[in-house]
CSV table of C-alpha atoms and ligand atoms in Angstrom, one decimal:
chain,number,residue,atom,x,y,z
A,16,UNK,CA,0.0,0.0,0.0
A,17,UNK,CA,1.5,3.5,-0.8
A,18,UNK,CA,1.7,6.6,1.5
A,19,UNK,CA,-1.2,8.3,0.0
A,20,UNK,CA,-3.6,4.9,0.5
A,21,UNK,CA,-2.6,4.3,3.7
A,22,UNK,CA,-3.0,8.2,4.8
A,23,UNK,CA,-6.8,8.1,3.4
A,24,UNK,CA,-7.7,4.6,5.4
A,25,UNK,CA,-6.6,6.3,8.6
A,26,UNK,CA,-8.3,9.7,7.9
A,27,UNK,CA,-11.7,8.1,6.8
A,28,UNK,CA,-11.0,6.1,10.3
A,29,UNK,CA,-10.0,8.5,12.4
A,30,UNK,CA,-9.4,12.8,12.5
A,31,UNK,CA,-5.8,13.2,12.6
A,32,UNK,CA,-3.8,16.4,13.2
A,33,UNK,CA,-0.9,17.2,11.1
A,34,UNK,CA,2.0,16.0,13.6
A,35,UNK,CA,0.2,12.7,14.4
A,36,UNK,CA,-0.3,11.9,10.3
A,37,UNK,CA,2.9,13.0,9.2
A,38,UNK,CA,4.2,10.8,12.1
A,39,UNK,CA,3.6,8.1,10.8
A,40,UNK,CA,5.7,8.5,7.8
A,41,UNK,CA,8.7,9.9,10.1
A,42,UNK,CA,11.3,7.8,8.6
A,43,UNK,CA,10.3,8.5,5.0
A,44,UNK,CA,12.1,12.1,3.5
A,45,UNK,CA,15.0,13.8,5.3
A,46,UNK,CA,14.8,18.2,6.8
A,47,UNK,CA,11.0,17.6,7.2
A,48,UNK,CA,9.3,17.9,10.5
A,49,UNK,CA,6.3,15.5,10.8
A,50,UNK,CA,3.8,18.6,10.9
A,51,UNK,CA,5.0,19.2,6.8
A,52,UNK,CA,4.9,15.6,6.2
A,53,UNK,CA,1.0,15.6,7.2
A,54,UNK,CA,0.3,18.7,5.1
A,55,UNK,CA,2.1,17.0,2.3
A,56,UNK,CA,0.0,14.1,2.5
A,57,UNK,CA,-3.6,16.4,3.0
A,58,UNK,CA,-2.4,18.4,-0.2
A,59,UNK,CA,-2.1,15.6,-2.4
A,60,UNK,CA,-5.1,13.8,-0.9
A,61,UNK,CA,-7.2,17.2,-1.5
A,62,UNK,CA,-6.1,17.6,-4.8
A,63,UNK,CA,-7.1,13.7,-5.3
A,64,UNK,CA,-10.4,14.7,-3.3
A,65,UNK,CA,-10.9,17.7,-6.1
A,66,UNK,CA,-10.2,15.6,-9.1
A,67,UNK,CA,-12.7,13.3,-7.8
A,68,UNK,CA,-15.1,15.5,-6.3
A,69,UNK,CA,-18.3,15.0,-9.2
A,70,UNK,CA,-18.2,11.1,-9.7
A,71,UNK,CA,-18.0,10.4,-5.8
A,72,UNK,CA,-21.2,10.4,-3.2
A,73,UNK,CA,-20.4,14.0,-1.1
A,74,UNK,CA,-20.9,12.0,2.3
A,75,UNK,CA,-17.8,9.6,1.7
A,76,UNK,CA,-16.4,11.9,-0.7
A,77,UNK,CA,-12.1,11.8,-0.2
A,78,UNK,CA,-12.1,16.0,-0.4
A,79,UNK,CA,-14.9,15.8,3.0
A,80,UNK,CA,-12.5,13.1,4.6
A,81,UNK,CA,-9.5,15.8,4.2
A,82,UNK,CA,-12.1,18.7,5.6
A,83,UNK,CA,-13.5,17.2,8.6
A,84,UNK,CA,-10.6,14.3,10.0
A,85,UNK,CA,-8.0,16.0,8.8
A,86,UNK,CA,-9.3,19.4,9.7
A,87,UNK,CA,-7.1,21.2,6.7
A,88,UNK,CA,-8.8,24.4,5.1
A,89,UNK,CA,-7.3,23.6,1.5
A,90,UNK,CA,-10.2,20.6,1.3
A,91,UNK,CA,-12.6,23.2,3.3
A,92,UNK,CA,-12.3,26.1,1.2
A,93,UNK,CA,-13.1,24.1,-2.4
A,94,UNK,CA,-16.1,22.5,-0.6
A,95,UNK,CA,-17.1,25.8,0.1
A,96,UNK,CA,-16.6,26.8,-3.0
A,97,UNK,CA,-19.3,24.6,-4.4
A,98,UNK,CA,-21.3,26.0,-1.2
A,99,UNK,CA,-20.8,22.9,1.0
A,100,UNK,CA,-19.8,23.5,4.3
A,101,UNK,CA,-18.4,21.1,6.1
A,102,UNK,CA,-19.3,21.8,10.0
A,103,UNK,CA,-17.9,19.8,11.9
A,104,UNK,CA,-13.6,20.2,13.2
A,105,UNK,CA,-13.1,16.8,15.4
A,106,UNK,CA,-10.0,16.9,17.7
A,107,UNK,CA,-7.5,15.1,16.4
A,108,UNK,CA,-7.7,11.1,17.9
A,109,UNK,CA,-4.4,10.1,18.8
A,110,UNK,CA,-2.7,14.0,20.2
A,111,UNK,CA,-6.1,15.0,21.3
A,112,UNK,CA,-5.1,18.1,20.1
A,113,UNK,CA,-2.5,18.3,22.8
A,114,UNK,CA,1.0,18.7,20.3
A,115,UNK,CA,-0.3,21.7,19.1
A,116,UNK,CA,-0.4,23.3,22.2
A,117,UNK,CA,3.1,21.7,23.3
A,118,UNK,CA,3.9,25.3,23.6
A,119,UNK,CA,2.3,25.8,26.6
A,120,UNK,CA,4.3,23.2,28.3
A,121,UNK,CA,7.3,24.5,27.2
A,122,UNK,CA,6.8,28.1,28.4
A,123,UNK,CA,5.6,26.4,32.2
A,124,UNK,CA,9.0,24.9,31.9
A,125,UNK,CA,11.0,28.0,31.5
A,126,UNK,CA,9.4,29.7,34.4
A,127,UNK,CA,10.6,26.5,36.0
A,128,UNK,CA,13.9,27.3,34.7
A,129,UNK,CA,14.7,30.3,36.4
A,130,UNK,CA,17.2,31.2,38.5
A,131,UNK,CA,18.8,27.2,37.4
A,132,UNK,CA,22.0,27.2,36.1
A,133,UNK,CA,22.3,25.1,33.3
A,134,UNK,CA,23.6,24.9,29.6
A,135,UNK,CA,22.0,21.5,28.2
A,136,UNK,CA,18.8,20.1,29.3
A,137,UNK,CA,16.7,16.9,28.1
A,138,UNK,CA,13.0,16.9,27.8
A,139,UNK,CA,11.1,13.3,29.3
A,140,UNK,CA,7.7,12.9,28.2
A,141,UNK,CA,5.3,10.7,29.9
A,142,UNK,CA,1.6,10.2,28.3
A,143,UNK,CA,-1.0,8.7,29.7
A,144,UNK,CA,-1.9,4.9,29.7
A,145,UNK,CA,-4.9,5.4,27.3
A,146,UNK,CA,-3.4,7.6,25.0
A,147,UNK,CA,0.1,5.4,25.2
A,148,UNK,CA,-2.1,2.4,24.2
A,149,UNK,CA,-4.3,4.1,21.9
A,150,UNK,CA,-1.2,4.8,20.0
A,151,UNK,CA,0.1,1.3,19.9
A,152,UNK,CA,-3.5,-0.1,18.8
A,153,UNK,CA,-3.5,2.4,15.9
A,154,UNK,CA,-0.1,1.4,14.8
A,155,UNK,CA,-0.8,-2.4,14.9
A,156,UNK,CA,-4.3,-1.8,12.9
A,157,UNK,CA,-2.5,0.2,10.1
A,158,UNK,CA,0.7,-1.9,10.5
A,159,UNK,CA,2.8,1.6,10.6
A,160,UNK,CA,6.4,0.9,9.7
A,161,UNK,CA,8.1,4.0,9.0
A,162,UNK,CA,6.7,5.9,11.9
A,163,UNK,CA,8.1,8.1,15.1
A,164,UNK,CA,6.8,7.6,18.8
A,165,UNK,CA,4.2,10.5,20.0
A,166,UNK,CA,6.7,10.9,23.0
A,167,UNK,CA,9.7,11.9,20.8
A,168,UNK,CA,7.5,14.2,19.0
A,169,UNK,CA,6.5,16.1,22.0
A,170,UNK,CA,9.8,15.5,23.5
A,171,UNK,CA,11.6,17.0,20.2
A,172,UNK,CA,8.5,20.4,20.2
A,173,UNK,CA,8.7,21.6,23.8
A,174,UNK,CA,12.8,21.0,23.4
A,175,UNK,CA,12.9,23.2,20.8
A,176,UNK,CA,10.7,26.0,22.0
A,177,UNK,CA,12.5,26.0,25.5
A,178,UNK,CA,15.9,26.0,22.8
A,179,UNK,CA,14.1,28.6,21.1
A,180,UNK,CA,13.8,30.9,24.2
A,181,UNK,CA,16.4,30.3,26.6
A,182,UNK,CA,19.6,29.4,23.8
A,183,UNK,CA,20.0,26.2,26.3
A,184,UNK,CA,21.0,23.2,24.4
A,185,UNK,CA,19.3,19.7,24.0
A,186,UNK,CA,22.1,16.9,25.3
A,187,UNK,CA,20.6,13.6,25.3
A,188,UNK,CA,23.8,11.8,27.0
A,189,UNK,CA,24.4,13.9,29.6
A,190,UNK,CA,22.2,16.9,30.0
A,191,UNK,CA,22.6,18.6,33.0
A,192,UNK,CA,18.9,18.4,33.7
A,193,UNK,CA,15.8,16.9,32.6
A,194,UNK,CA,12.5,18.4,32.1
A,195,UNK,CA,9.9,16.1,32.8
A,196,UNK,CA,6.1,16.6,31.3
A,197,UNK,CA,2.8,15.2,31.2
A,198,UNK,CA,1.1,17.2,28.2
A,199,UNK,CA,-1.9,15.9,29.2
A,200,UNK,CA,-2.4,16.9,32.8
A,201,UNK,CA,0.0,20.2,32.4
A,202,UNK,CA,2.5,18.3,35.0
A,203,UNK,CA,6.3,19.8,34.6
A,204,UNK,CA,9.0,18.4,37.3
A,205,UNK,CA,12.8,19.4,37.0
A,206,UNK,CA,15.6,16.9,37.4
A,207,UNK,CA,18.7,18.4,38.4
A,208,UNK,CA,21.8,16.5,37.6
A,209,UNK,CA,23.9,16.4,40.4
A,210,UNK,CA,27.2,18.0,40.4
A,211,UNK,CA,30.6,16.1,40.8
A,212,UNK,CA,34.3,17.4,41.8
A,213,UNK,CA,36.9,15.2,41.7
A,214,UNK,CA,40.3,15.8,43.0
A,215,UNK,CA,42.8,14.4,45.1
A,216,UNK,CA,43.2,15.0,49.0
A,217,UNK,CA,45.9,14.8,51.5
A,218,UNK,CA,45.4,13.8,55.2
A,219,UNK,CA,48.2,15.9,57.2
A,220,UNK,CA,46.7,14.8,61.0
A,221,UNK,CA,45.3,11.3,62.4
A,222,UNK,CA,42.2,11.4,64.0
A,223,UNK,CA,39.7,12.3,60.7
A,224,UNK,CA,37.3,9.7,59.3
A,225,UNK,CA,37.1,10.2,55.8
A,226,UNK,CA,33.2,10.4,56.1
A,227,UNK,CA,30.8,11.9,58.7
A,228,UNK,CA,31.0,9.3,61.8
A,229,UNK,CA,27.9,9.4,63.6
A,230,UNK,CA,27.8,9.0,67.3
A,231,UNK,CA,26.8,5.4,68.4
A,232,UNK,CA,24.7,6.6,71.6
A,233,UNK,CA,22.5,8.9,70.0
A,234,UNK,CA,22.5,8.0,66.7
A,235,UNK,CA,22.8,11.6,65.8
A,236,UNK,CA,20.5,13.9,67.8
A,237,UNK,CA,23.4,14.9,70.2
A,238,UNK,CA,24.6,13.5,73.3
A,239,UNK,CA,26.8,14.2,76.4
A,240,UNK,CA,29.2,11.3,75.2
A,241,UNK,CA,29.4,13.7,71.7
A,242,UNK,CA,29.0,17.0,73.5
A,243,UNK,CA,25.6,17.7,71.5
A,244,UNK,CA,27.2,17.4,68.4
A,245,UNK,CA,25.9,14.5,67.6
A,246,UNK,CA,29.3,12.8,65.5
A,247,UNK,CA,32.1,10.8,67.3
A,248,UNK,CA,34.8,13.2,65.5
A,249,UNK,CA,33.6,16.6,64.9
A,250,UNK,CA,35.6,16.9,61.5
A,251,UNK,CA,35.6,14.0,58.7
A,252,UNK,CA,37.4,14.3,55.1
A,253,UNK,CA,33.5,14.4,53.4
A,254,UNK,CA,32.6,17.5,55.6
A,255,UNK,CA,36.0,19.1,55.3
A,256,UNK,CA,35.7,18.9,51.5
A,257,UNK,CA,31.9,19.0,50.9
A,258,UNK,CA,30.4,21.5,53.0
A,259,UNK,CA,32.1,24.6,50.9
A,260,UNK,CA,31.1,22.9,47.7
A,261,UNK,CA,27.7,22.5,49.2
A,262,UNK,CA,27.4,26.0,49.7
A,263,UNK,CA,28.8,27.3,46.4
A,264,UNK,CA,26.4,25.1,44.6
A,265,UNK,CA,23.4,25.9,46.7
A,266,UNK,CA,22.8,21.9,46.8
A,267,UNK,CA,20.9,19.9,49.0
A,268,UNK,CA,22.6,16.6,49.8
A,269,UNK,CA,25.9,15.6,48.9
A,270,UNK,CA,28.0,12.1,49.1
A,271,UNK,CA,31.6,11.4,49.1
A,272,UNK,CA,33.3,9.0,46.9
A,273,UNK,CA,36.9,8.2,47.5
A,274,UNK,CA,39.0,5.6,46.1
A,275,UNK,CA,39.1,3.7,48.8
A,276,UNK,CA,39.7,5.0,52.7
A,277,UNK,CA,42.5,5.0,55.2
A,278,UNK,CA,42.2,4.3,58.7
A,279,UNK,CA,40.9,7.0,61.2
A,280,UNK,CA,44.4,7.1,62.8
A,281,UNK,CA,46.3,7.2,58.9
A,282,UNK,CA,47.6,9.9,57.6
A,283,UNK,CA,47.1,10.6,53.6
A,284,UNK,CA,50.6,11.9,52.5
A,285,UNK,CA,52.0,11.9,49.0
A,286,UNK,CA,50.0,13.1,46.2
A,287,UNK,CA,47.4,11.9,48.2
A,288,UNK,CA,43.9,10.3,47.9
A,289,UNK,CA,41.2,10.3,44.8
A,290,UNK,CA,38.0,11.6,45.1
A,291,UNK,CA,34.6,12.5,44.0
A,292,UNK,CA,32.4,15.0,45.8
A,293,UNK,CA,28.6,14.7,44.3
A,294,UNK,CA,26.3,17.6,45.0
A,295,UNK,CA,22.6,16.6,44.5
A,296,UNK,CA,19.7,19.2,43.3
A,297,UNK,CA,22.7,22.0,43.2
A,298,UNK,CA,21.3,25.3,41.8
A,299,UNK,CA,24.6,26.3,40.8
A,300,UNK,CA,27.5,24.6,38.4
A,301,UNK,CA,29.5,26.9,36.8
A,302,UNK,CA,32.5,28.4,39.6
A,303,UNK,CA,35.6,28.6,40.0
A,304,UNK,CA,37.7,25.4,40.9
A,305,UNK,CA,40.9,27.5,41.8
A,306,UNK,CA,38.9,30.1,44.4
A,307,UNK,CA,36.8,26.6,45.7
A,308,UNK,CA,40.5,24.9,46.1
A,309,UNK,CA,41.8,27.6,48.3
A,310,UNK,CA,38.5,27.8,50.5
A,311,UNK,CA,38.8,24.6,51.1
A,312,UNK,CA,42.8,24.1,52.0
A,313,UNK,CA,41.9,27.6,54.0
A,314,UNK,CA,39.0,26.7,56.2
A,315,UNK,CA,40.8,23.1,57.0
A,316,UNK,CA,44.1,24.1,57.2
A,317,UNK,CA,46.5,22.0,59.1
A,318,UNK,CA,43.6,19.2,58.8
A,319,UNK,CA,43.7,18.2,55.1
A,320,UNK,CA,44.7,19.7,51.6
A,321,UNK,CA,43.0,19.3,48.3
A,322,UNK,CA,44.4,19.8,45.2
A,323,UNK,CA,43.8,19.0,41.2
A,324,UNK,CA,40.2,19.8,41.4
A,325,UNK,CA,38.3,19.2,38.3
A,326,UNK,CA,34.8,18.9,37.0
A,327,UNK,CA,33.9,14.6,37.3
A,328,UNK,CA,30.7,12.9,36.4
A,329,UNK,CA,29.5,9.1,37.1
A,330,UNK,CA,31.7,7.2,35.1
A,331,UNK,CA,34.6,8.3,37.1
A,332,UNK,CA,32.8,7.5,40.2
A,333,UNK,CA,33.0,3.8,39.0
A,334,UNK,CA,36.9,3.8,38.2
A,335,UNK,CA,37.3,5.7,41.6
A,336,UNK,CA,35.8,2.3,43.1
A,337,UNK,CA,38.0,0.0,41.5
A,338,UNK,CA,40.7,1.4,44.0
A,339,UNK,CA,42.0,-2.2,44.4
A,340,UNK,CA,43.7,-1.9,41.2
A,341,UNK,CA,45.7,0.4,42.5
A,342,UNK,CA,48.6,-0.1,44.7
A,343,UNK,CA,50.2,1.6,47.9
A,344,UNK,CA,53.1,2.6,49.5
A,345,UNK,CA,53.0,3.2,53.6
A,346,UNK,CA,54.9,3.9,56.3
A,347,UNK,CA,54.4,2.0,59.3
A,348,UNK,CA,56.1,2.8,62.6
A,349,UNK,CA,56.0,-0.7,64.4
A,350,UNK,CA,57.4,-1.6,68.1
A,351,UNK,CA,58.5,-5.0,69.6
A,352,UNK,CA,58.0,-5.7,73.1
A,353,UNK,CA,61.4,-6.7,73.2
A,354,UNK,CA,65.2,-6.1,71.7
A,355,UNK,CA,65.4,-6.6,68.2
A,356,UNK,CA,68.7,-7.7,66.0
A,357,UNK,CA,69.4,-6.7,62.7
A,358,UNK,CA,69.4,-9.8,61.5
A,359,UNK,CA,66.1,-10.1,62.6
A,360,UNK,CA,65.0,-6.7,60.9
A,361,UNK,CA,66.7,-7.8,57.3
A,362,UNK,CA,64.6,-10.6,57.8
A,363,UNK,CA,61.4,-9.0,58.0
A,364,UNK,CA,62.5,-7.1,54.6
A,365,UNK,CA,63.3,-10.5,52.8
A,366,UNK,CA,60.6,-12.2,53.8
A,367,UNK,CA,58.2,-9.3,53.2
A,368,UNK,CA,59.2,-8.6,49.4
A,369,UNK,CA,58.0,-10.2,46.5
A,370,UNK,CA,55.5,-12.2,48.4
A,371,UNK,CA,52.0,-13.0,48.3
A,372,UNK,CA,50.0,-12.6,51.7
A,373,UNK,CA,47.0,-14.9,52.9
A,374,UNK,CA,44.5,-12.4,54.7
A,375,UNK,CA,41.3,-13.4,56.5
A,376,UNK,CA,39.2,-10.1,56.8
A,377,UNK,CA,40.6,-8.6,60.6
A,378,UNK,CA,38.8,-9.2,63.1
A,379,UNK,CA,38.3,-5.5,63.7
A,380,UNK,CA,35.9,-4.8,60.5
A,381,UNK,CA,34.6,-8.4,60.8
A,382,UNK,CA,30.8,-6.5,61.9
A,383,UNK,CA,30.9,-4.8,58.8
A,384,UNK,CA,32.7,-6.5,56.3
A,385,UNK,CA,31.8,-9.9,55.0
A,386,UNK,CA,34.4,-12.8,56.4
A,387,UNK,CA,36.5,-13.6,53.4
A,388,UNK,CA,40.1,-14.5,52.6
A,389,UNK,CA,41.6,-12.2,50.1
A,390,UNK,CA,45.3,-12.6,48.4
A,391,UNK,CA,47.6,-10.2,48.3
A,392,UNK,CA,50.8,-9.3,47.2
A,393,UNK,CA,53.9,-7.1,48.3
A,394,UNK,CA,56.1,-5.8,46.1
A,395,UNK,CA,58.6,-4.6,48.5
A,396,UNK,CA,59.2,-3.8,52.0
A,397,UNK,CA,62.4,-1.8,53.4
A,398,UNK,CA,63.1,-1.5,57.2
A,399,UNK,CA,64.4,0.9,59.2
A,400,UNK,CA,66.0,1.1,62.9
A,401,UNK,CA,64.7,3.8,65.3
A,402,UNK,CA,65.9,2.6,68.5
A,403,UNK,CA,66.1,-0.7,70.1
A,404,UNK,CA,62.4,-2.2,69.5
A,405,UNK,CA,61.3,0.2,67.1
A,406,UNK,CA,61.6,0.4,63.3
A,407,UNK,CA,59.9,1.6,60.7
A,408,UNK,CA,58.6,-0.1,57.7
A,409,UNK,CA,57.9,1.2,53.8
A,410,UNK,CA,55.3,-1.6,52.6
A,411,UNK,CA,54.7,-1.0,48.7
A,412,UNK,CA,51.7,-3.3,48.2
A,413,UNK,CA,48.4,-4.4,46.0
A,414,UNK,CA,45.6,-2.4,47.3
A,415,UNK,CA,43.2,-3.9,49.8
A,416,UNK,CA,45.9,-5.4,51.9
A,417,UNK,CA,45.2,-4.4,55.4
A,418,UNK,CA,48.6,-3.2,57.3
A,419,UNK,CA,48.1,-3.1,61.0
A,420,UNK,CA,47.3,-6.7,60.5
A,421,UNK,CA,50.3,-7.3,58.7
A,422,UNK,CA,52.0,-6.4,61.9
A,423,UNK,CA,50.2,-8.0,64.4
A,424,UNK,CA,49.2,-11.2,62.7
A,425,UNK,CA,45.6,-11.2,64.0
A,426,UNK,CA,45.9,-14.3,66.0
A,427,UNK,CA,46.6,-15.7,63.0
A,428,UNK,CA,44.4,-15.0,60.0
A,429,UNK,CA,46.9,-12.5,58.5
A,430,UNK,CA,49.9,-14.9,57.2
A,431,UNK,CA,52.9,-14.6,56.9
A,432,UNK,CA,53.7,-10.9,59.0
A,433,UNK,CA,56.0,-9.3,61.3
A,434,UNK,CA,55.1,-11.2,64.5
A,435,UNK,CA,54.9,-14.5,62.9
A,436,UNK,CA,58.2,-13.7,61.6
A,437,UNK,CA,60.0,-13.4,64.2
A,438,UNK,CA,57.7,-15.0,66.7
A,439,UNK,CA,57.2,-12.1,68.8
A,440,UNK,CA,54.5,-9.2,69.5
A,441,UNK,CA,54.7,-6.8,67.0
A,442,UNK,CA,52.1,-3.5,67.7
A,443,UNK,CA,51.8,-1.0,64.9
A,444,UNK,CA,52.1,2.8,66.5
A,445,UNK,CA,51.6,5.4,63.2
A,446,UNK,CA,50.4,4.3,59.8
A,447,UNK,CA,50.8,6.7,56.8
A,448,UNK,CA,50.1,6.5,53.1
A,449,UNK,CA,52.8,7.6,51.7
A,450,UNK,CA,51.4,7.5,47.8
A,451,UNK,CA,48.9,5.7,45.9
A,452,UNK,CA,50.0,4.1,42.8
A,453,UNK,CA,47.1,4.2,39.9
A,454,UNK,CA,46.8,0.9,38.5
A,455,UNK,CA,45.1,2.6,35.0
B,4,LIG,ZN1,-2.5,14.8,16.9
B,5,LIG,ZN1,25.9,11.5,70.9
């Protein structure tokens, strides 16, 4: 069946505005929006209707078809001409009229808009179930092959007009927030996208989570324990780094993503520490990274240092996760509870390089962390003397491999380390990072 035969089944079945016939025929001609694809169609059909306008019965004529269903003045006006009016203008079956107005979506959008900072946007249409499956019956019934969605079609109309009016882009990969519409009730919601900073971060004092801890006896609404702060550390890495970034964005939650963590009582040192801050709902995205940078190192000064900041988005989130790829370099300071030789010390290196070490998860995470064995490798470890039970160790290791436990042995589920070594206590005082290595 051509274009023009099937056009005239669905108009003598149904009235049809010019979006929702043309629509049908999307896929067929290239520069034409679906509204001039449906005049196309009602022009040739009303010049058909014309030429057969004195051999057919006026009640099923093709030019009264083209008047009334397809509500197009071309087949009006020549029934006029031979004085007969056509009355009736049906809305239009599938759009119910509704992609004409798109408009006024569009403009309810934009007052939306203001006072957003944005420069690309997506629009996400949602019908209703009886016109959603309304469109799929006529579809089926007229077996439409070259055709567009009625979403996309809205979706691509109140884009445009908000384009039109604002000079805001239409991104569909990564917009940085999505319109959402109902053109049937009038319903527009905003999406913000959140906001991400990535950087890197150095921890120059012990004693700072790297997120906001809590306080275990009042779960948060303030205690005497916490003096009414409700947190068991009153700073953490997260707040340290977020709460400025919070504020310049004007956003109203925000999580921390770092690529991996150190202990409380760790210090961060090197180049330090990846990490993503995410802002959700922020009003504002476009600043200044250098001015943010410097609020940051000036309000935690002495605490901990960013540095490298950078605009990040999901997809480094992931990577960020994967921190066991990378490896580590730390320096632990470790004591003996008694005299130690320096045989006994260059054993502890030779032993400790090159080698692949059997870890049960420590007992000390055990009620978070799922009970598993992991293995792990060292790449090297050099020792040095401080004084007579003390040394210090430089571990360059996999990621993942938990230290303190390296030292201590955990009764045993960390094998081989120091104290089974040498077969004595071993307690670990200071542990820093010294540098993570990116596996990438
Ligand atoms: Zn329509
Ligand atoms: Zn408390």
């Amino acid at each position: 069946m051509n274009i023009l035969e099937k056009a005239e089944q669905m108009l003598r079945a149904h009235p049809l505005c010019d979006y929702c016939l043309g629509r049908q025929f999307a896929l067929l001609g290239f520069g034409l929006e679906n509204k001039s694809r449906g005049k196309a169609i009602k022009s040739l059909l009303t010049m058909e209707g014309h030429r057969l306008l004195h051999n057919e019965e006026l009640a099923s004529s093709l030019l009264r078809v083209v008047a009334i269903n397809g509500s197009f003045d071309m087949a009006r006006d020549i029934l006029m001409h031979f004085s007969k009016f056509p009355q009736e203008k049906p809305a239009c079956f599938l759009c119910e009229g509704q992609v004409e107005n798109s408009a006024v979506i569009a403009y309810k959008a934009i007052e939306e808009l203001k006072g957003l900072e944005f420069s690309t946007f997506l629009v996400g249409v949602e019908l209703p179930h009886r016109i959603a499956e309304r469109e799929d019956e006529f579809k089926a019934r007229f077996n439409v092959t070259h055709g567009e969605s009625m979403k996309s079609q809205f979706s691509r109309n109140i884009g445009k007009q908000i384009y039109e009016i604002t000079g805001k882009e239409v991104d569909y990969r990564k917009p940085d927030l999505v319109v959402l519409a109902n053109p049937f009730t009038n319903f527009v919601q905003l999406q913000t996208n959140p906001v991400y900073v990535g950087g890197k971060y150095r921890k120059l004092v012990r004693g700072i989570p790297q997120s906001r801890w809590v306080c275990g006896e009042c779960n948060g609404k303030g205690c005497e324990i916490c003096s009414w702060t409700g947190k068991r550390y009153s700073d953490s890495i997260e707040e340290l780094i977020g709460i400025p970034i919070l504020k310049i964005t004007k956003g109203e939650e925000m999580a921390f993503h770092g690529s991996g963590r150190e202990d409380v009582d760790a210090r961060m040192l090197g180049f330090g520490r990846p990490f993503v801050l995410e802002v959700k709902k922020p009003k504002t995205r476009f600043f200044d990274l250098k001015k943010l940078e410097l609020t940051i190192n000036d309000n935690a000064k002495g605490k901990i240092e960013v540095h490298d900041l950078y605009f990040a988005n999901k997809n480094i989130i992931r990577r960020l996760k994967k921190a066991e790829a990378n490896s580590k370099i730390y320096r632990m300071i470790v004591m003996f509870d008694q005299s130690i030789s320096d045989e006994e010390l260059q054993k502890i290196e030779r032993v400790l390089s090159d080698v692949t070490i059997r870890q049960q998860t420590p007992q000390r995470v055990l009620h978070r962390r799922a009970d598993l064995r992991r293995d792990k490798y060292i790449y090297k470890t050099k020792v040095k003397r401080l004084s007579y039970n003390q040394a210090e160790l430089q571990i360059h290791c996999q990621g993942g491999l938990y230290i303190k436990e390296l030292i201590t042995g955990d009764k045993g589920r960390t094998n081989p380390s120091v104290a089974s070594i040498l077969r004595i206590k071993a307690t670990p005082l200071q542990l820093d990072v010294l540098e993570i290595i990116s596996g990438e």
